[in-house]
Amino acid sequence: MTEHVIILHLHELTLKGNNRSWFEKILIKNLSIHLNELPYKDISCVSGRIIITNINIDMTRDYTESLSCVLGIRNFLFATKVDLDLEKIKVQSLALFSNFEKSKTFRVSSRRQNKNYKLNSQEINCIVGEHIQVNTGLKVKLKNPDIDLIIEIVNDKAFIGKEKIGAYGGLPVGTGEQALSLISSGIDSPVASFNLLKRGVRLDYIHFHSAPATSNQSIYNVESLLKVLCRYQLKCNLYLFPLLDIQNKIMDTIDSKFWVLLFRRAMVKISNIVAIKNNYKVLVSGENIGQVASQTLSNIVAIQDSSNIPIIRPLSGYNKEEIINQAEDIGTYKISIEPYQDCCSYFVPPNPETKAKLERIRFQEKKVNLDEMIESEIFKLEKKEIKLHE
Ligand code: ATP
Ligand code: MG
């Protein structure tokens, strides 16, 4: 009986020297969770690739959907496993061409891990290519063909398939420690978060809202966004904090041009408390240099000054268009453009400070006793778990 498998090629894992097997182990564990509901026999690492055996070839769409979200994979290939025998390779290769129009072009791309095999890659390409050409009449085209037939020779087996499917690459989630991401329901922070997930960092999230002065919509939107981000990480924690009382005190006491910066410093200070207690190494933010008046370098300095741990800003150098494209690609854009009242923009004054001087900000902050206020309000923090599959 023909055995169908999926061969996964890894991204930067090839660079990781002695740590390699540790990375592979985490990737295999992630894969087994992502493929939880799909049939297969075994996932193992063979000569730098990961092979998923005995899959159900009628469910390629389901496997594709799941595997496309597993970070650390560069691409994958649905393939058939045959014994390392030239006749069998020719027969199986030809079988993949049963439904193509005569006008299509093809090439054979073989790779040989088993260097003891009597034929090298180039010889396999020529022999199998000729066999297909003679039997189908299709033309060979080495650059950008319609069909790329792939033959991989690993130990005493050949794996044959066509068209590798690209994935996000990066590193497996869980190989890069833990961080806490400040998530709004806007476009930027989900994209910033995805970029760190892609570097292997496990994320939990914190969202600040101003209910009941604003509706609960931002909370629902954030939960929907995290459901999308859970395609890549499967589950995460969301901390929710009601910022309204702190905001009211700031607005009652301080000149309006400092409001947004003080709201931000309050968010960062509360996030620090959560991070230090739960061992999140850094905070993540969707800030982007110059995107809005509040995101000048001076203001970024004034916000960082309120944090005892680094704030990573993966989007600081992106253009808005690049962020939107990525938001569409990862599936968060549609939710991010749904209307909501953000806890900062709702109260935005007409002329916010754009070049904050640290001393002045610290002085204003003392006037409201921000640290004491946070200490007495921190009990309002809530935590909930978000999962891809409830
Ligand atoms: P976004 O699209 O991510 O909301 P933005 O362009 O609207 O970003 P700001 O509103 O200035 O920019 O927010 C900058 C960053 O501050 C956000 O990317 C996010 O990391 C954090 N942030 C803003 N509002 C909140 C909030 N209500 N809760 C948690 N974090 C927030
Ligand atoms: Mg925002």
mmCIF file of C-alpha atoms and ligand atoms in Angstrom, residues 184 186 340 342, ligand 2:
data_model
loop_
_atom_site.group_PDB
_atom_site.id
_atom_site.type_symbol
_atom_site.label_atom_id
_atom_site.label_comp_id
_atom_site.label_asym_id
_atom_site.label_seq_id
_atom_site.Cartn_x
_atom_site.Cartn_y
_atom_site.Cartn_z
ATOM 1 C CA SER A 184 -4.957 47.070 22.247
ATOM 2 C CA GLY A 186 -5.822 48.283 17.055
ATOM 3 C CA TYR A 340 -14.033 50.362 19.408
ATOM 4 C CA ASP A 342 -9.596 52.735 23.056
HETATM 5 MG MG MG B 2 -4.167 52.011 19.797
#
